RNA sequence: GCUGAUGUGGCUCAGUCGGUAGAGCGAUUCACUCGUAAUGAAUAGGUCGGGGGUUCGAAUCCCCCCAUUAGCUCCA
């Protein structure tokens, strides 16, 4: 594909650049279409994205309907058909400001002000539309082969919520209709993996209007959650963690000491008890700190690894709620590690290994971010620097690739975040490791060192799953509800070919139940094919045990596998041994 | 919180121009007693998210809430 640069040169662009250029030009073509339909529109940013493009536009009072979006799409098709040439030109800063001011493009004028002094200010024109842009672009509008407007949303100017909200019109674009269709099909497939849909089908959890953002775990979802927790306890015991449970509601005084009152007040629920304000915990750390402070400690006890499956509540904005991914109450698989300064690297290394072990177990790929000091934070520059260096050096020693997320740390310390992907490729923060010098200081935590002197410990806050709720959402999408046996809410379903074999079916069911297998008996009077269909495709049960006259006579079971649809006949004892081993080994 | 969309039996959805609701699945009952992805028939189930308003009459039109949803912002 030929592209034109802002100095007017035309050349073949790199293959990997093509899509990006095409999508960027698509944004310009959309802008031209919008301008034709809404001449008063003022344009802000209109970049290419990884799947398409968008343009943020100020439409004044005008609200776009779906019909408007369709009109924009049709107008774009016309512009493509007209095959307008796309041509660049440059202006001096003064000329550019004047030109954009004359056009009423206030956002472009502001943008020029943000550009560096020596920036070349270039424009691209196609047909009656001109956009300030560095390019490069396609040479003609006909280069845009396959696209679709997919929606609109609000978006703040420069992504700052203090600025005006503009209308973001979003499209997708591909080199061919076939690829566009494939992408749309992929979206449909992704929708089938959505944990909200699967959660409903499988009876894992529910939401109700009276409790927005506060999920209900149903018996099936609870079985899954408990299986995860059993696993969590096992590996944490192995790693010498102890477990505590701290109160849900504590006096405001405590939250003032911890700094939450100043830094997190808007997200905390509170209540009045005996005329004093109490807050519902949004984090577990102050509770963990109180546990540590309840008795004196020797350096010999450190590091102290104190775990807590803590249910926290946070007032999230209602527009941010999203299934189990973003809720207002969730269970953190938390732990606070109290340690000496020289233990930092070892402890962080251990935690990184533990998180890696957990994610690898489920076959997750993850990315790591290091988040540094935010604006609204407490503590000294030296402590922040030491803490940030501590995290950095641990990651570097481990050879873990990571990106830096400036200013995104917790208010009490920097953190390493682990991000997992959902079915649509959106990433969600799950695990996190936060290094904290502040909480020990605020609560005057101490230990006695080998010389008998009082020292201040350092704290790590860390989670593996992050939020068990979010993690279950990710797991559900990852496995499309087809959980491994050890996690599956129902591990075995006993299906009867006819009522004649009900008695033996009941015996098989009871044997499995006695062996602590999560088993159900489907004794509805239906054909076995019908029972299988539901067990396999809706309930996604890993093993279906089919009982008919043959099994009654031979004293065997016919086992159907969810993942292969294959069947195997074996003795009940063999099946019990097989499934018990699989559950125990968590394969 | 902001911008747009949506809200109809347990679930998925239809309902035209305003004339007081339909289907499929599921559930229940009956018949069949069946061999690895849907047996047939019958029955029950809804003040159409909530509250106001317009109208002789509202699921349908208007207003205000609530919830869900795609994003923005924010976050585990």
Coordinates of N, CA and C in Angstrom, one line a residue, chain A residues 83-241:
Chain A
X83 N -13.6 8.5 -4.1 CA -12.1 8.3 -4.2 C -11.4 9.6 -4.2
X84 N -11.5 10.4 -3.2 CA -10.9 11.6 -3.1 C -9.4 11.5 -2.8
X85 N -8.5 12.3 -3.4 CA -7.1 12.2 -3.1 C -6.9 12.8 -1.7
X86 N -5.9 12.2 -1.0 CA -5.6 12.8 0.4 C -4.2 13.4 0.2
X87 N -4.2 14.7 0.5 CA -2.9 15.5 0.3 C -2.5 16.3 1.5
X88 N -1.2 16.2 1.9 CA -0.8 17.0 3.0 C -0.2 18.4 2.6
X89 N -0.2 19.3 3.6 CA 0.5 20.5 3.5 C 0.9 21.0 4.9
X90 N 1.9 21.9 5.0 CA 2.3 22.3 6.3 C 2.2 23.9 6.4
X91 N 2.0 24.3 7.6 CA 1.9 25.7 7.9 C 2.8 26.1 9.1
X92 N 3.1 27.3 9.2 CA 3.9 27.8 10.4 C 2.9 27.7 11.5
X93 N 3.4 27.8 12.7 CA 2.6 27.8 13.9 C 1.5 28.9 13.9
X94 N 2.0 30.1 13.5 CA 1.0 31.2 13.5 C -0.1 31.0 12.5
X95 N 0.3 30.5 11.3 CA -0.7 30.3 10.2 C -1.6 29.2 10.7
X96 N -1.1 28.2 11.3 CA -1.9 27.0 11.7 C -2.9 27.5 12.7
X97 N -2.5 28.3 13.7 CA -3.4 28.8 14.8 C -4.5 29.6 14.1
X98 N -4.1 30.4 13.2 CA -5.1 31.3 12.5 C -6.1 30.5 11.7
X99 N -5.5 29.5 11.0 CA -6.4 28.7 10.1 C -7.4 27.9 11.0
X100 N -6.9 27.3 12.0 CA -7.8 26.5 12.8 C -8.8 27.3 13.6
X101 N -8.4 28.5 14.0 CA -9.3 29.4 14.7 C -10.4 29.9 13.7
X102 N -10.0 30.2 12.5 CA -11.0 30.6 11.5 C -12.0 29.5 11.3
X103 N -11.5 28.3 11.3 CA -12.5 27.1 11.1 C -13.3 26.8 12.4
X104 N -13.0 27.5 13.5 CA -13.7 27.2 14.7 C -13.2 26.0 15.4
X105 N -12.1 25.4 15.0 CA -11.6 24.2 15.6 C -10.8 24.5 16.9
X106 N -11.6 24.7 18.0 CA -11.0 25.2 19.2 C -10.1 24.1 19.8
X107 N -10.4 22.8 19.6 CA -9.6 21.7 20.2 C -8.3 21.6 19.5
X108 N -8.3 21.8 18.2 CA -7.1 21.8 17.4 C -6.1 22.9 17.8
X109 N -6.8 24.1 18.0 CA -6.0 25.2 18.4 C -5.3 24.9 19.8
X110 N -6.1 24.3 20.7 CA -5.5 24.0 22.0 C -4.4 23.0 21.8
X111 N -4.6 22.0 20.9 CA -3.6 21.0 20.6 C -2.3 21.6 20.1
X112 N -2.4 22.6 19.3 CA -1.2 23.3 18.8 C -0.4 23.8 19.9
X113 N -1.1 24.4 20.9 CA -0.4 25.0 22.1 C 0.3 23.9 22.9
X114 N -0.1 22.7 22.8 CA 0.6 21.6 23.5 C 1.8 21.0 22.8
X115 N 1.9 21.4 21.5 CA 3.0 20.8 20.7 C 4.3 21.5 21.0
X116 N 5.4 20.7 20.9 CA 6.7 21.3 21.2 C 7.0 22.5 20.2
X117 N 7.9 23.4 20.6 CA 8.2 24.6 19.8 C 8.6 24.3 18.4
X118 N 9.4 23.2 18.2 CA 10.0 23.0 16.9 C 9.1 22.0 16.1
X119 N 7.9 21.7 16.5 CA 7.1 20.7 15.8 C 6.7 21.3 14.4
X120 N 6.7 20.3 13.5 CA 6.2 20.7 12.1 C 4.7 20.5 12.2
X121 N 4.0 21.5 11.8 CA 2.5 21.4 11.9 C 1.9 21.2 10.5
X122 N 1.5 19.9 10.4 CA 1.0 19.5 9.0 C -0.5 19.3 9.0
X123 N -1.0 19.3 7.8 CA -2.5 19.1 7.6 C -2.7 18.1 6.5
X124 N -3.8 17.4 6.6 CA -4.1 16.6 5.4 C -5.5 17.0 5.0
X125 N -5.6 17.1 3.6 CA -6.9 17.5 3.1 C -7.4 16.4 2.2
X126 N -8.7 16.0 2.3 CA -9.3 15.2 1.3 C -10.7 15.8 1.1
X127 N -11.1 16.0 -0.2 CA -12.4 16.7 -0.5 C -12.5 18.0 0.3
X128 N -13.6 18.2 0.9 CA -13.9 19.5 1.6 C -13.4 19.5 3.0
X129 N -12.7 18.4 3.4 CA -12.3 18.3 4.8 C -10.8 18.4 5.0
X130 N -10.4 19.1 6.0 CA -9.0 19.3 6.3 C -8.8 19.0 7.8
X131 N -7.7 18.2 8.1 CA -7.5 17.9 9.5 C -6.0 18.1 9.8
X132 N -5.8 18.7 11.0 CA -4.4 18.8 11.4 C -3.9 17.5 11.9
X133 N -2.7 17.0 11.3 CA -2.4 15.7 11.5 C -1.0 15.4 11.0
X134 N -0.2 14.6 11.7 CA 1.2 14.3 11.3 C 1.2 13.2 10.2
X135 N 0.1 12.5 10.0 CA 0.1 11.4 9.0 C 1.0 10.3 9.5
X136 N 1.4 9.4 8.6 CA 1.0 9.4 7.2 C -0.4 8.9 6.9
X137 N -0.8 9.0 5.7 CA -2.2 8.6 5.3 C -2.2 7.8 4.0
X138 N -3.3 7.2 3.7 CA -3.5 6.6 2.4 C -3.5 7.7 1.4
X139 N -3.2 7.4 0.1 CA -3.2 8.4 -0.9 C -4.6 8.8 -1.5
X140 N -5.5 7.8 -1.4 CA -6.9 8.0 -1.9 C -7.9 7.4 -0.9
X141 N -9.0 7.9 -0.8 CA -10.0 7.4 0.1 C -10.5 6.0 -0.2
X142 N -10.3 5.6 -1.5 CA -10.7 4.2 -1.9 C -9.9 3.1 -1.2
X143 N -8.8 3.5 -0.6 CA -8.0 2.5 0.1 C -8.7 1.9 1.3
X144 N -9.7 2.6 1.7 CA -10.5 2.0 2.9 C -11.5 1.0 2.4
X145 N -11.1 -0.3 2.6 CA -11.9 -1.4 2.0 C -13.1 -1.8 2.8
X146 N -12.9 -2.1 4.1 CA -14.0 -2.7 4.9 C -14.0 -2.0 6.3
X147 N -15.1 -1.4 6.6 CA -15.2 -0.8 7.9 C -16.7 -0.8 8.4
X148 N -16.8 -0.4 9.6 CA -18.2 -0.4 10.2 C -18.1 0.5 11.4
X149 N -19.2 1.3 11.6 CA -19.3 2.2 12.8 C -19.9 1.2 13.8
X150 N -19.2 1.2 15.0 CA -19.7 0.2 16.0 C -20.4 0.9 17.2
X151 N -20.3 2.2 17.3 CA -21.0 2.7 18.5 C -20.5 4.1 18.8
X152 N -21.1 4.7 19.8 CA -20.7 6.0 20.3 C -20.6 5.9 21.8
X153 N -19.9 6.8 22.4 CA -19.8 6.9 23.9 C -19.3 8.2 24.2
X154 N -19.4 8.6 25.5 CA -18.8 9.8 26.0 C -17.3 9.6 26.2
X155 N -16.6 10.7 26.0 CA -15.1 10.6 26.3 C -14.7 12.0 26.7
X156 N -13.9 12.1 27.7 CA -13.5 13.5 28.1 C -12.4 14.0 27.3
X157 N -12.4 15.3 27.0 CA -11.3 15.9 26.3 C -10.0 15.7 27.0
X158 N -9.0 15.2 26.3 CA -7.7 14.8 26.9 C -7.8 13.8 28.0
X159 N -8.9 13.0 28.0 CA -9.1 11.9 29.0 C -9.1 12.4 30.4
X160 N -9.5 13.7 30.6 CA -9.5 14.3 31.9 C -11.0 14.6 32.3
X161 N -11.4 14.0 33.4 CA -12.8 14.1 33.8 C -13.2 15.5 34.2
X162 N -12.2 16.4 34.4 CA -12.5 17.8 34.6 C -12.9 18.6 33.4
X163 N -12.5 18.0 32.2 CA -12.8 18.6 30.9 C -14.2 18.3 30.4
X164 N -14.5 18.9 29.3 CA -15.8 18.7 28.7 C -15.9 17.3 28.2
X165 N -17.1 16.7 28.2 CA -17.3 15.4 27.6 C -17.7 15.5 26.2
X166 N -16.9 14.8 25.3 CA -17.2 14.9 23.9 C -17.9 13.6 23.5
X167 N -18.3 13.5 22.3 CA -18.9 12.3 21.7 C -17.8 11.5 21.0
X168 N -17.6 10.3 21.5 CA -16.6 9.4 20.8 C -17.4 8.5 19.8
X169 N -17.1 8.6 18.5 CA -17.7 7.7 17.6 C -16.7 6.7 17.1
X170 N -17.0 5.5 17.3 CA -16.0 4.4 17.1 C -16.3 3.5 16.0
X171 N -15.3 3.2 15.2 CA -15.4 2.3 14.1 C -14.4 1.2 14.1
X172 N -14.6 0.2 13.3 CA -13.6 -0.8 13.1 C -13.3 -0.9 11.6
X173 N -12.0 -1.2 11.2 CA -11.7 -1.3 9.8 C -10.7 -2.4 9.6
X174 N -10.8 -3.1 8.5 CA -10.0 -4.2 8.1 C -9.6 -4.1 6.6
X175 N -8.5 -4.8 6.2 CA -8.1 -4.7 4.8 C -9.1 -5.3 3.9
X176 N -9.9 -6.2 4.4 CA -10.9 -6.9 3.4 C -12.2 -7.1 4.2
X177 N -13.3 -7.3 3.4 CA -14.6 -7.6 4.0 C -14.5 -8.9 4.8
X178 N -13.8 -9.8 4.2 CA -13.6 -11.1 4.8 C -13.1 -11.0 6.3
X179 N -12.0 -10.2 6.4 CA -11.4 -10.0 7.7 C -12.3 -9.2 8.7
X180 N -13.1 -8.3 8.1 CA -14.1 -7.6 9.0 C -15.2 -8.6 9.5
X181 N -15.6 -9.5 8.5 CA -16.6 -10.5 8.9 C -16.1 -11.4 10.0
X182 N -14.8 -11.8 9.8 CA -14.2 -12.7 10.7 C -14.1 -12.1 12.1
X183 N -13.8 -10.8 12.1 CA -13.7 -10.1 13.4 C -15.1 -10.0 14.1
X184 N -16.1 -9.8 13.3 CA -17.5 -9.7 13.8 C -17.9 -11.1 14.4
X185 N -17.5 -12.1 13.7 CA -17.8 -13.5 14.1 C -17.0 -13.7 15.4
X186 N -15.8 -13.3 15.5 CA -15.0 -13.5 16.7 C -15.7 -12.8 17.9
X187 N -16.2 -11.6 17.6 CA -17.0 -10.9 18.7 C -18.1 -11.7 19.2
X188 N -18.9 -12.3 18.3 CA -20.0 -13.1 18.7 C -19.5 -14.3 19.5
X189 N -18.4 -14.9 19.1 CA -17.8 -16.0 19.9 C -17.5 -15.5 21.3
X190 N -16.8 -14.4 21.4 CA -16.4 -13.8 22.7 C -17.6 -13.6 23.5
X191 N -18.7 -13.2 22.9 CA -20.0 -13.0 23.7 C -20.4 -14.3 24.4
X192 N -20.2 -15.4 23.7 CA -20.6 -16.7 24.2 C -19.7 -17.0 25.5
X193 N -18.5 -16.5 25.6 CA -17.7 -16.8 26.7 C -18.0 -15.9 27.9
X194 N -18.7 -14.8 27.7 CA -19.0 -13.8 28.7 C -19.3 -14.5 30.0
X195 N -18.6 -14.2 31.1 CA -18.9 -14.8 32.4 C -20.2 -14.5 32.9
X196 N -20.8 -13.4 32.5 CA -22.1 -13.0 33.0 C -23.2 -14.0 32.4
X197 N -23.0 -14.3 31.1 CA -23.9 -15.2 30.5 C -23.7 -16.7 31.0
X198 N -22.4 -17.1 31.1 CA -22.2 -18.4 31.5 C -22.5 -18.6 33.0
X199 N -22.3 -17.5 33.8 CA -22.6 -17.6 35.2 C -24.1 -17.8 35.4
X200 N -24.9 -17.2 34.6 CA -26.3 -17.4 34.6 C -26.7 -18.8 34.2
X201 N -26.2 -19.2 33.1 CA -26.5 -20.6 32.6 C -26.1 -21.6 33.6
X202 N -25.0 -21.5 34.2 CA -24.5 -22.5 35.1 C -24.9 -22.3 36.6
X203 N -25.7 -21.2 36.8 CA -26.1 -21.0 38.1 C -25.0 -20.7 39.1
X204 N -24.0 -20.0 38.7 CA -22.8 -19.7 39.5 C -23.1 -18.5 40.5
X205 N -23.7 -17.4 39.9 CA -23.9 -16.2 40.7 C -25.1 -15.5 40.1
X206 N -25.5 -14.5 40.9 CA -26.6 -13.6 40.3 C -26.4 -12.2 40.9
X207 N -27.1 -11.3 40.2 CA -27.1 -9.9 40.7 C -28.6 -9.6 40.8
X208 N -29.0 -8.7 41.7 CA -30.3 -8.2 41.8 C -30.4 -6.7 41.9
X209 N -31.4 -6.1 41.4 CA -31.5 -4.7 41.4 C -31.4 -4.0 42.7
X210 N -31.7 -4.7 43.8 CA -31.7 -4.2 45.1 C -30.2 -4.2 45.6
X211 N -29.3 -4.8 45.0 CA -27.9 -4.9 45.4 C -27.0 -4.7 44.3
X212 N -27.0 -3.5 43.7 CA -26.1 -3.3 42.5 C -24.7 -3.4 42.8
X213 N -24.0 -4.3 42.2 CA -22.5 -4.4 42.4 C -22.2 -5.4 43.5
X214 N -23.2 -5.9 44.2 CA -23.0 -6.9 45.3 C -23.4 -8.2 44.8
X215 N -22.5 -9.1 44.4 CA -22.9 -10.3 43.8 C -23.5 -11.3 44.8
X216 N -24.4 -12.1 44.4 CA -24.9 -13.3 45.2 C -24.2 -14.5 44.6
X217 N -23.6 -15.3 45.5 CA -23.0 -16.6 45.0 C -24.0 -17.7 45.3
X218 N -24.4 -18.4 44.2 CA -25.4 -19.4 44.3 C -24.6 -20.7 44.6
X219 N -25.4 -21.8 45.0 CA -24.7 -23.0 45.4 C -23.6 -23.5 44.5
X220 N -23.8 -23.4 43.2 CA -22.8 -23.9 42.2 C -21.5 -23.0 42.3
X221 N -21.8 -21.7 42.3 CA -20.7 -20.7 42.3 C -19.9 -20.8 43.6
X222 N -20.6 -21.1 44.7 CA -20.0 -21.3 46.0 C -19.1 -22.5 46.0
X223 N -19.5 -23.6 45.3 CA -18.7 -24.8 45.3 C -17.4 -24.4 44.6
X224 N -17.5 -23.7 43.5 CA -16.3 -23.3 42.8 C -15.4 -22.4 43.6
X225 N -16.0 -21.4 44.3 CA -15.3 -20.5 45.1 C -14.5 -21.3 46.2
X226 N -15.2 -22.2 46.8 CA -14.6 -22.9 47.9 C -13.5 -23.8 47.4
X227 N -13.6 -24.4 46.2 CA -12.6 -25.2 45.7 C -11.3 -24.3 45.5
X228 N -11.5 -23.1 45.0 CA -10.4 -22.2 44.8 C -9.7 -21.8 46.2
X229 N -10.6 -21.6 47.2 CA -10.1 -21.3 48.5 C -9.3 -22.4 49.1
X230 N -9.8 -23.7 48.9 CA -9.1 -24.8 49.4 C -7.6 -24.9 48.8
X231 N -7.6 -24.6 47.5 CA -6.3 -24.6 46.8 C -5.4 -23.5 47.4
X232 N -6.0 -22.3 47.6 CA -5.3 -21.2 48.1 C -4.7 -21.5 49.5
X233 N -5.5 -22.1 50.4 CA -5.1 -22.4 51.7 C -3.9 -23.4 51.7
X234 N -4.0 -24.4 50.8 CA -3.0 -25.4 50.7 C -1.6 -24.8 50.3
X235 N -1.6 -24.0 49.3 CA -0.3 -23.4 48.9 C 0.2 -22.4 49.9
X236 N -0.7 -21.7 50.5 CA -0.2 -20.7 51.5 C 0.3 -21.3 52.8
X237 N -0.3 -22.4 53.2 CA 0.2 -23.2 54.3 C 1.6 -23.7 54.0
X238 N 1.8 -24.2 52.8 CA 3.1 -24.7 52.3 C 4.1 -23.6 52.4
X239 N 3.7 -22.3 52.1 CA 4.6 -21.2 52.1 C 4.7 -20.5 53.4
X240 N 4.3 -21.2 54.5 CA 4.4 -20.7 55.9 C 3.6 -19.4 56.1
X241 N 2.4 -19.3 55.5 CA 1.5 -18.2 55.9 C 0.7 -18.7 57.0

